[in-house]
mmCIF file of C-alpha atoms in Angstrom:
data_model
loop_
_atom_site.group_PDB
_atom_site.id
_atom_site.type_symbol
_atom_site.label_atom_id
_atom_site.label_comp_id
_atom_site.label_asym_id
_atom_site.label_seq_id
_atom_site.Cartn_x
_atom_site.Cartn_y
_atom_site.Cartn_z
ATOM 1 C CA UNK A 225 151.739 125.086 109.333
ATOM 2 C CA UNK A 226 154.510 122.885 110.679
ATOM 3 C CA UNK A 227 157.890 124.186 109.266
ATOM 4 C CA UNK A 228 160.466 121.074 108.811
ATOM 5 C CA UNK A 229 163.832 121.910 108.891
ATOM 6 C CA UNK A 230 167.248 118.998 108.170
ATOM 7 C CA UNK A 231 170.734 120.653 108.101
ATOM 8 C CA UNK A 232 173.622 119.308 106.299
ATOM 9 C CA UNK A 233 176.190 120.068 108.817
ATOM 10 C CA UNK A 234 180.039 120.412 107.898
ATOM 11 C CA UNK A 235 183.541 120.188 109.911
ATOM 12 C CA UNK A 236 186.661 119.625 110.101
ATOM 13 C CA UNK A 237 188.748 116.896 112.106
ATOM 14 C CA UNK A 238 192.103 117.902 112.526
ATOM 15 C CA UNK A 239 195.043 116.997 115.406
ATOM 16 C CA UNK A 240 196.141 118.536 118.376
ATOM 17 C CA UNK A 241 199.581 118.881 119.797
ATOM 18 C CA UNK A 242 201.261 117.280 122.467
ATOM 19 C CA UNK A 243 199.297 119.053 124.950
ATOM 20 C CA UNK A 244 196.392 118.572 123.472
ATOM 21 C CA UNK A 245 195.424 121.878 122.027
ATOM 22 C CA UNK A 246 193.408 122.534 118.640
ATOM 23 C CA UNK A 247 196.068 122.994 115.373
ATOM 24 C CA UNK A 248 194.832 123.097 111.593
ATOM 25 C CA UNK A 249 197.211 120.255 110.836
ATOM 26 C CA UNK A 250 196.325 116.786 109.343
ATOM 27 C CA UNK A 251 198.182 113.889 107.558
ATOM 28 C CA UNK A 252 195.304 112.742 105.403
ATOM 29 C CA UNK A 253 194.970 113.642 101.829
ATOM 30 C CA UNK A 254 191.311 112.286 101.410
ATOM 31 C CA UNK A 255 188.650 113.537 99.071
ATOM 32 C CA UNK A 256 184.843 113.622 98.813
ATOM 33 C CA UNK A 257 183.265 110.484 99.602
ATOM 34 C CA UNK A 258 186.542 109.125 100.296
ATOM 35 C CA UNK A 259 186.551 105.705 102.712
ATOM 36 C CA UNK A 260 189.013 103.290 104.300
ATOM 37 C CA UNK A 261 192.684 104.042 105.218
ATOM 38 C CA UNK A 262 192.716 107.701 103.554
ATOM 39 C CA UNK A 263 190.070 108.771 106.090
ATOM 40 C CA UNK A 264 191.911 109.015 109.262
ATOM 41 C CA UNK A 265 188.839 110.475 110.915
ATOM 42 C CA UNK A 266 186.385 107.535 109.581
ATOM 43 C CA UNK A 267 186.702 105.678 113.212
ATOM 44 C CA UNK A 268 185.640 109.111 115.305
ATOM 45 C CA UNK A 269 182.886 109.552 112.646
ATOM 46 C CA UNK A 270 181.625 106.361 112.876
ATOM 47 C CA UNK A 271 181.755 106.635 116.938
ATOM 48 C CA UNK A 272 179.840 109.596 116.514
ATOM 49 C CA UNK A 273 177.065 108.588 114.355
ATOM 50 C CA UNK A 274 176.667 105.501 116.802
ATOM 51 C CA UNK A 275 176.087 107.878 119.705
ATOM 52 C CA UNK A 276 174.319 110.402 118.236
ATOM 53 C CA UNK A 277 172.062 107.568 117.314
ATOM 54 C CA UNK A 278 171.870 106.146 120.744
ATOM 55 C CA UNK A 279 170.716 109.824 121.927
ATOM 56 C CA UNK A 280 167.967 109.836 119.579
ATOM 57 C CA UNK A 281 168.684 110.961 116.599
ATOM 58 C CA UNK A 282 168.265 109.505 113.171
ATOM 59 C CA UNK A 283 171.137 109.888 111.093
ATOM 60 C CA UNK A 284 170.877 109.467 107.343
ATOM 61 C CA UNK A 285 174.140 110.040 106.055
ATOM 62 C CA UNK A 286 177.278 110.283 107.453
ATOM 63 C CA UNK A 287 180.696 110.793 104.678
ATOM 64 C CA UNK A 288 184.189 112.363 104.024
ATOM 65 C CA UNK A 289 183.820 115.981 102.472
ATOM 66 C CA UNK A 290 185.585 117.475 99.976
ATOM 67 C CA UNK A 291 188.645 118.669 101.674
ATOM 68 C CA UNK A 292 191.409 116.687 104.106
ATOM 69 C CA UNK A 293 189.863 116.391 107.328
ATOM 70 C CA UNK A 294 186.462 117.416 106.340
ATOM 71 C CA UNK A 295 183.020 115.644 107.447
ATOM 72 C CA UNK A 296 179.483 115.446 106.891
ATOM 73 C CA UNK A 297 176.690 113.677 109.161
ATOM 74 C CA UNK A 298 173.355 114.337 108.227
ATOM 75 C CA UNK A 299 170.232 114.091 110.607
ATOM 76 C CA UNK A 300 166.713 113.150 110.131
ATOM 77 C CA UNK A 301 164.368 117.069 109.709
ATOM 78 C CA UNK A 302 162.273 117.654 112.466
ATOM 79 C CA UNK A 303 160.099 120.653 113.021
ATOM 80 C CA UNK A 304 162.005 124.186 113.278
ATOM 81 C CA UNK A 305 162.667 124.234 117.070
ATOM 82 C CA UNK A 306 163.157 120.834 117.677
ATOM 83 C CA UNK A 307 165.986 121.357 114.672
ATOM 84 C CA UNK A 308 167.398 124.216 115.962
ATOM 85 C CA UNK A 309 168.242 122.174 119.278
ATOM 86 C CA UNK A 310 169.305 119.142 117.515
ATOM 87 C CA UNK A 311 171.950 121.708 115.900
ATOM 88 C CA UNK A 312 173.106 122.808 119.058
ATOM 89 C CA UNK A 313 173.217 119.305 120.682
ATOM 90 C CA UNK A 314 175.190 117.825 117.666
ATOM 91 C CA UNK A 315 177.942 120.152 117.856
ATOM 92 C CA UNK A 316 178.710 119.574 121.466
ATOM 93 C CA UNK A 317 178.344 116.104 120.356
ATOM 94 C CA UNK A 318 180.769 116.038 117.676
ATOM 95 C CA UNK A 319 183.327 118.014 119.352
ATOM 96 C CA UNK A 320 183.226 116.350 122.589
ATOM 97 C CA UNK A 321 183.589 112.695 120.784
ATOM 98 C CA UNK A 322 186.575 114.130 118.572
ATOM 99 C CA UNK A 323 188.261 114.857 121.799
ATOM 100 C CA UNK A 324 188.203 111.489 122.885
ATOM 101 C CA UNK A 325 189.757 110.232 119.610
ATOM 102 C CA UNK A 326 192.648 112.768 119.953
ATOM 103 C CA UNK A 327 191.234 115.104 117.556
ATOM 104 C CA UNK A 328 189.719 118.584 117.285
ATOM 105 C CA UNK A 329 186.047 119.323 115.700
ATOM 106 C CA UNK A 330 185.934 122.370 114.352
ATOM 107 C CA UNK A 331 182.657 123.783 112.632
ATOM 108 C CA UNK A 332 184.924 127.222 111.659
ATOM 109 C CA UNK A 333 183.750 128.178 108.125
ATOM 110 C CA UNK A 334 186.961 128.107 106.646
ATOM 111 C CA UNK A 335 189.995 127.152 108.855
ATOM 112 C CA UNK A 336 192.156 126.581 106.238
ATOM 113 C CA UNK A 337 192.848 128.669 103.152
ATOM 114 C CA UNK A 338 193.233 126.677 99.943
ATOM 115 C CA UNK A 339 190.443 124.331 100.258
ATOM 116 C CA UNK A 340 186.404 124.254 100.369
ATOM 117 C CA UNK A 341 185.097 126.034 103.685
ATOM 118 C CA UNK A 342 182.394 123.901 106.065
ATOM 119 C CA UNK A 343 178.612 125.146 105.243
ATOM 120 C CA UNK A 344 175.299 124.331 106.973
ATOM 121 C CA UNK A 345 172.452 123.781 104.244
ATOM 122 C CA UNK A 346 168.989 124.460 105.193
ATOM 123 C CA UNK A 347 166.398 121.854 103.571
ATOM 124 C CA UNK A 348 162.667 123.176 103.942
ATOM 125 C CA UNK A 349 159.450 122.339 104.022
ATOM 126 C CA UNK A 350 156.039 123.181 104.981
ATOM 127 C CA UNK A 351 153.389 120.990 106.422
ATOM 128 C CA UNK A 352 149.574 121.654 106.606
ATOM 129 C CA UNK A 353 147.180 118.897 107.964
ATOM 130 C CA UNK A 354 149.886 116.399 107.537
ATOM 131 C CA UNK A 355 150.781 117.106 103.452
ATOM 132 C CA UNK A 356 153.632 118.825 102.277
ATOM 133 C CA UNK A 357 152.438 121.967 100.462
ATOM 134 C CA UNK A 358 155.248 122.781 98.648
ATOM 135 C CA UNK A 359 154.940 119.424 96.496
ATOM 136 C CA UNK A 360 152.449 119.423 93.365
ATOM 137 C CA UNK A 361 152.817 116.932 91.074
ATOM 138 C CA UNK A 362 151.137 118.583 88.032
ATOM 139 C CA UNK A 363 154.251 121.092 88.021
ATOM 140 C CA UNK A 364 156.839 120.556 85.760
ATOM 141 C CA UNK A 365 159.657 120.646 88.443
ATOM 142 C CA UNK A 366 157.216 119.501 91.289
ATOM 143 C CA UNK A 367 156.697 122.701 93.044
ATOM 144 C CA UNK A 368 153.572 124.718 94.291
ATOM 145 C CA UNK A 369 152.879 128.021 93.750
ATOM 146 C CA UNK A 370 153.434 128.571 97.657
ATOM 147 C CA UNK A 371 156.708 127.240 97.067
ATOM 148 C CA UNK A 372 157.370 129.658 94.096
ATOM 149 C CA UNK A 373 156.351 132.364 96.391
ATOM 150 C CA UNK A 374 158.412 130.778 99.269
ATOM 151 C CA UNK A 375 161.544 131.005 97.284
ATOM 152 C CA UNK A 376 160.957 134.138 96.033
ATOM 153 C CA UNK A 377 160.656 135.311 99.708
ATOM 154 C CA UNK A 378 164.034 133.735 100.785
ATOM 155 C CA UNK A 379 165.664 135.436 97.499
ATOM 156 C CA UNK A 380 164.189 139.198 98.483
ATOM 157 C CA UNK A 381 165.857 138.643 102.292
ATOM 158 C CA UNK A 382 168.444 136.579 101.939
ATOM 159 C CA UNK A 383 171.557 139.516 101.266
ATOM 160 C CA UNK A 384 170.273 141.345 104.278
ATOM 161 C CA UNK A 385 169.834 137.543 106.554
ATOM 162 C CA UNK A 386 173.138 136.975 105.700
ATOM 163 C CA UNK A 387 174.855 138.809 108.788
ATOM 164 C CA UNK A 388 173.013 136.096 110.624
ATOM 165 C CA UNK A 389 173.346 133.180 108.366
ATOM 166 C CA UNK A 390 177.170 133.839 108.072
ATOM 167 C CA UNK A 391 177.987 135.676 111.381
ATOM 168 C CA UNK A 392 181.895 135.520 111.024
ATOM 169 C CA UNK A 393 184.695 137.164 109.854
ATOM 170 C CA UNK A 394 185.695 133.885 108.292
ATOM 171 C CA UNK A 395 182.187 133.170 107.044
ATOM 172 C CA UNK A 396 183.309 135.353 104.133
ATOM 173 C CA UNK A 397 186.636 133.867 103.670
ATOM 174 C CA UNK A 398 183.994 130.723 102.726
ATOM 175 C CA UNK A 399 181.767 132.826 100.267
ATOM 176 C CA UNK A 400 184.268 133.792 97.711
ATOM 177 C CA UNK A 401 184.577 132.166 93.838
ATOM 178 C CA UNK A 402 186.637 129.403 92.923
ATOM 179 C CA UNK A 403 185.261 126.923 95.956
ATOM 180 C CA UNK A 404 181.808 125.736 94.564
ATOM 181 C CA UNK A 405 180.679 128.232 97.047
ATOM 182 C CA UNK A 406 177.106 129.276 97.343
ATOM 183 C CA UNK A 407 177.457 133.225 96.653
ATOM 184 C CA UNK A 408 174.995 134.209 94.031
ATOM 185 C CA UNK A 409 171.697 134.632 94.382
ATOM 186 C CA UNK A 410 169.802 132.548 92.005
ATOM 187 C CA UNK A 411 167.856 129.387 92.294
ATOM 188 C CA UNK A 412 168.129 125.918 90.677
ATOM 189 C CA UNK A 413 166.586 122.567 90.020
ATOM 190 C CA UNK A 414 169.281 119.810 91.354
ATOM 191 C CA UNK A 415 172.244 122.101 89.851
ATOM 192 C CA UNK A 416 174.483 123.089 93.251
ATOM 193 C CA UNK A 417 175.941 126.420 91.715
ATOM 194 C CA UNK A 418 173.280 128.268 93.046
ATOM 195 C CA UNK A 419 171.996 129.900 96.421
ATOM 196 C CA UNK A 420 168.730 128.245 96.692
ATOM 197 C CA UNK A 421 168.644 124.844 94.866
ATOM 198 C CA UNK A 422 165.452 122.032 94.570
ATOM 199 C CA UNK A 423 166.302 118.566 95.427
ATOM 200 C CA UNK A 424 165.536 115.844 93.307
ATOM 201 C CA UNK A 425 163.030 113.781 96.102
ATOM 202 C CA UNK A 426 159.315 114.536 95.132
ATOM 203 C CA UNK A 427 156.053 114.017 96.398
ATOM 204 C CA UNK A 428 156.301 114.422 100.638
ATOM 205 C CA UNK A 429 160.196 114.870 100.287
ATOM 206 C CA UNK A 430 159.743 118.115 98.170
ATOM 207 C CA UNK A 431 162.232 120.875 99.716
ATOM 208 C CA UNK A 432 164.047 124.089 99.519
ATOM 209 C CA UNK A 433 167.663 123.921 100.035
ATOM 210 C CA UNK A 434 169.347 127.223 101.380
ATOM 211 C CA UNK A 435 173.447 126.837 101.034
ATOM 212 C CA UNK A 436 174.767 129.894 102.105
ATOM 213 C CA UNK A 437 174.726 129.598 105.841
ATOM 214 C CA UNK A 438 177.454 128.189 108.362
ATOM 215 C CA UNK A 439 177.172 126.411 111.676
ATOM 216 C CA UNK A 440 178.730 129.102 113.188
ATOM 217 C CA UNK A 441 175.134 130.835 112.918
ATOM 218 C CA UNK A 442 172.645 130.846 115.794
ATOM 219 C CA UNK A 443 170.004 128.091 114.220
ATOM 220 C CA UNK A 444 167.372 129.482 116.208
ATOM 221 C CA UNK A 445 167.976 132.704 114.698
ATOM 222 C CA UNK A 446 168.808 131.641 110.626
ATOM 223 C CA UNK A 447 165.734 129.068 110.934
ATOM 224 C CA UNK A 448 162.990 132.021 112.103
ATOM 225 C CA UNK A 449 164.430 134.154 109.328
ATOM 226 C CA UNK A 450 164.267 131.679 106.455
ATOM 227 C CA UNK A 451 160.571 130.899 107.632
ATOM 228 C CA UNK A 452 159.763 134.778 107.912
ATOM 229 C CA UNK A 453 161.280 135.276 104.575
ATOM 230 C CA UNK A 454 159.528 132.557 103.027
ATOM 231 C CA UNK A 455 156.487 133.040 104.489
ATOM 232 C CA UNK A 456 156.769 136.655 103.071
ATOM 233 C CA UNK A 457 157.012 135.509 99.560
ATOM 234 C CA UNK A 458 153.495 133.499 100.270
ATOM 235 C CA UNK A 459 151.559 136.472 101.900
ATOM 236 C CA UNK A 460 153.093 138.854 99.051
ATOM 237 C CA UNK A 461 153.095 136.255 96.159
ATOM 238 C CA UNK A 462 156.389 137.599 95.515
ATOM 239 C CA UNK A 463 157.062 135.168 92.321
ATOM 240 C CA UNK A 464 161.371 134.307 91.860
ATOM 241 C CA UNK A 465 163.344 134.256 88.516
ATOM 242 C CA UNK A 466 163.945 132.161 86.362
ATOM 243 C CA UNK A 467 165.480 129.582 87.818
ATOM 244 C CA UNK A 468 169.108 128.261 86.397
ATOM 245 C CA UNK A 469 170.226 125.515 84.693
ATOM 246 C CA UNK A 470 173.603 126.217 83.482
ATOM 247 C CA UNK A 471 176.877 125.987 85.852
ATOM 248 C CA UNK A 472 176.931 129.325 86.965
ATOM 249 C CA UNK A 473 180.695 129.115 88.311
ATOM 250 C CA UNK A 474 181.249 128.641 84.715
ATOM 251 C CA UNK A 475 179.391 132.104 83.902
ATOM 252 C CA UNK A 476 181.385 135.061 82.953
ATOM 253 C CA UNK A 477 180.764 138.443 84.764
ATOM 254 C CA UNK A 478 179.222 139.914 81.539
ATOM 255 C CA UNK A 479 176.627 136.862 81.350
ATOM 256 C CA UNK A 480 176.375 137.316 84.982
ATOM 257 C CA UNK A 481 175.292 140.687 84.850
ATOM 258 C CA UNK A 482 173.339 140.047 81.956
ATOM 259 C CA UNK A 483 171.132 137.699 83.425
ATOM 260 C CA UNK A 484 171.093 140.589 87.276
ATOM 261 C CA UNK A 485 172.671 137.646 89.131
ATOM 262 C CA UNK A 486 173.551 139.223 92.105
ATOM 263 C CA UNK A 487 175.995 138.162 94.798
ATOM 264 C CA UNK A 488 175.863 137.845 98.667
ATOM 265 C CA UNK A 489 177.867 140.606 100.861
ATOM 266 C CA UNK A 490 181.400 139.850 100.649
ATOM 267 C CA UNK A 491 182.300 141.015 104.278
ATOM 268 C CA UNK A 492 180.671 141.200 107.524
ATOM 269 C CA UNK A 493 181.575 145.136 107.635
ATOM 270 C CA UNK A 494 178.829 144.874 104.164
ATOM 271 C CA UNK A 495 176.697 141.873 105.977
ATOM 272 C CA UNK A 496 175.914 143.699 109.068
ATOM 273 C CA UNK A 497 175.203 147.217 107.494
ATOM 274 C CA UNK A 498 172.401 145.454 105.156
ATOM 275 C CA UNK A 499 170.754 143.986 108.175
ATOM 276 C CA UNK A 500 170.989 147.441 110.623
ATOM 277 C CA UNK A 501 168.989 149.185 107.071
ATOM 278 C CA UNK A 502 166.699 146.701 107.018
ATOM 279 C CA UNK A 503 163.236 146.715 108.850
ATOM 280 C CA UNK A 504 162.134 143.270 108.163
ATOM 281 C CA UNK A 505 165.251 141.438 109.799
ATOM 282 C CA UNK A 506 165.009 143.790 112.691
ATOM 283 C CA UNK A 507 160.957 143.250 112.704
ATOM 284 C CA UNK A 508 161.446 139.544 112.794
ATOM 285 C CA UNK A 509 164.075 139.560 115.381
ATOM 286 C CA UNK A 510 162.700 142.322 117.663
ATOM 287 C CA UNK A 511 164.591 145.631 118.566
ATOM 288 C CA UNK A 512 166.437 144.178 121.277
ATOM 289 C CA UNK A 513 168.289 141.191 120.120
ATOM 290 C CA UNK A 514 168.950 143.098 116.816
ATOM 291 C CA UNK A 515 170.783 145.793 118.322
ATOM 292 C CA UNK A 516 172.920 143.125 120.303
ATOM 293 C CA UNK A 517 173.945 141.528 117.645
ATOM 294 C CA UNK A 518 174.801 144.731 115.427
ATOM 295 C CA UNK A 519 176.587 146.179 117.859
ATOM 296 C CA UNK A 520 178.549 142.916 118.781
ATOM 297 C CA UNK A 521 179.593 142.288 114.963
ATOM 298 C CA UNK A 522 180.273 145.445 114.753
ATOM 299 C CA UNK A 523 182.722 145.432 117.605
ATOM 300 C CA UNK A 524 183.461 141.972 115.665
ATOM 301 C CA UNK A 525 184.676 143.643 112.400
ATOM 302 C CA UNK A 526 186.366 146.302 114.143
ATOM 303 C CA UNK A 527 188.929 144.235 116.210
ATOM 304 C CA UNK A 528 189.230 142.440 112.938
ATOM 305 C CA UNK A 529 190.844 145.444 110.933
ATOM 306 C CA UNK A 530 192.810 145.829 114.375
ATOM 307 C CA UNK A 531 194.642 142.987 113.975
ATOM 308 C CA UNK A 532 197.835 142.625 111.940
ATOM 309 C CA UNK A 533 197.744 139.118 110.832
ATOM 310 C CA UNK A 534 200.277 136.396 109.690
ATOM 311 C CA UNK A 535 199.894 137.362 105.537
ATOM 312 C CA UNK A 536 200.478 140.941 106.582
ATOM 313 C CA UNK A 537 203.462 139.907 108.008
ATOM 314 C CA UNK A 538 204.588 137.249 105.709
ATOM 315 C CA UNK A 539 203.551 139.502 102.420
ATOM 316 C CA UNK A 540 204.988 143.114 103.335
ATOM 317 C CA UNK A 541 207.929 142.657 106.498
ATOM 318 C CA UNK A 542 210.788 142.178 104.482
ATOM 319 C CA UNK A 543 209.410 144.445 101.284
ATOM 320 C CA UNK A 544 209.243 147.711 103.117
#
């Protein structure tokens, strides 16, 4: 199998002050899609489509996000490891051409509170002798039974990848209700409520979106787990739910629970203790690099409820 892999990678543009360092400020108000004078970071984007192109990559789509000062470019799949260091080499990328412009690049999941956080979708596909196996155009929805079985893979893993997929403190800050955010974990044709959704190319474009993660994850890491997973669901023909239609954000808790949606961890503290319990992430990670990276999120967390922060101040300082 080859295993293609495109991110949809997310950040914010903001300014920086007089001597240059990072801030969360910026004077634009623009929206999703949003072009011309609105976008103050449109020239910076545009520079760094134009040399990420000239360094070879093939960039499909490049637009304003949902939030002020938030970006999208999106680059060409390529097979997992080539991906993986195409994620790595675009974020130096952005953030070194943002500097140049004045600005700050920030791929923090959610630097701001109050508006949509910055995600990383995973679009997949497998390859065998050339032909997309997950495509089959008999199916109502255009899907194989190997990529039944691959979502249904992702779906048994994913709440115990997501210490990897969403390594942050912040990550979680992203992953809560009320920002379109990708936190339950169902799967859907074209509908973006869910975790997993199925884009509407057919044919060789057939692919499996994953939303939840960030680009503050290790790619090389998230993209061996989301194969692994999937390839689980194949080898165990581990068949998924029914997928759904309806708006889930628009779901109450009862019809939530009626249908077992279930939702990702809503901390690292939660993310991390799922992964240290489980003995497939560990298995597909090796002992070694799994203990690491416990024991660093761990330490992670812990500084974390440490720290007195600004809305501890600001809520309780002159109440008590």
């Amino acid at each position: 199998y080859v295993f293609d892999v495109g991110p949809e990678c997310e950040f914010f543009l903001f300014n920086t002050d007089d001597n240059g360092c990072p801030t969360t400020d910026t004077t634009e108000k623009a929206g999703y899609f949003e072009m011309g004078p609105n976008d103050h970071g449109e020239n910076a984007r545009r520079d760094m489509v134009l040399t990420l192109e000239d360094m070879g990559f093939e960039i499909e789509a490049s637009h304003h996000e949902a939030s002020p000062g938030q970006h999208e470019i999106d680059f060409r799949y390529e097979p997992a490891m080539h991906a993986a260091d195409n994620i790595m080499t675009f974020k130096l990328a952005v953030k070194t051409i943002a500097k140049r412009h004045g600005m700050h690049a920030t791929f923090m999941p959610k630097p701001k509170s109050g508006v949509s956080g910055s995600g990383m979708h995973i679009n997949m596909s497998l390859r065998k002798d050339g032909k997309n196996i997950f495509a089959d155009e008999n199916d109502k929805f255009g899907l194989s039974q190997d990529a039944y079985y691959f979502i249904g893979g992702l779906m048994k893993h994913v709440y115990e990848m997501t210490a990897i997929t969403n390594p942050l403190v912040n990550s979680y800050k992203r992953l809560v209700s009320g920002f379109e955010a990708p936190l339950h974990i169902t799967w859907s044709v074209r509908n973006r409520s869910p975790l997993i959704r199925i884009p509407s190319a057919v044919g060789g474009g057939t692919r499996i979106e994953l939303r939840s993660p960030d680009c503050a994850a290790n790619p090389y890491l998230t993209i061996a787990l989301c194969l692994a997973a999937g390839l689980d669901g194949m080898k165990n023909k581990i068949t998924p739910p029914e997928n759904i239609q309806k708006n889930i954000f628009s779901m109450s808790e009862e019809e939530k629970a009626e249908r077992n949606i279930k939702s990702l961890p809503t901390n690292l503290s939660d993310a991390v203790e799922a992964m240290e319990q489980d003995a497939f992430i560990q298995d597909v990670l090796g002992e070694h690099i799994s203990n690491v990276y416990i024991n660093s999120k761990k330490d992670e967390w812990d500084r974390y409820c440490r720290a007195v922060t600004q809305w501890e101040v600001d809520e309780y300082l002159d109440k008590f």
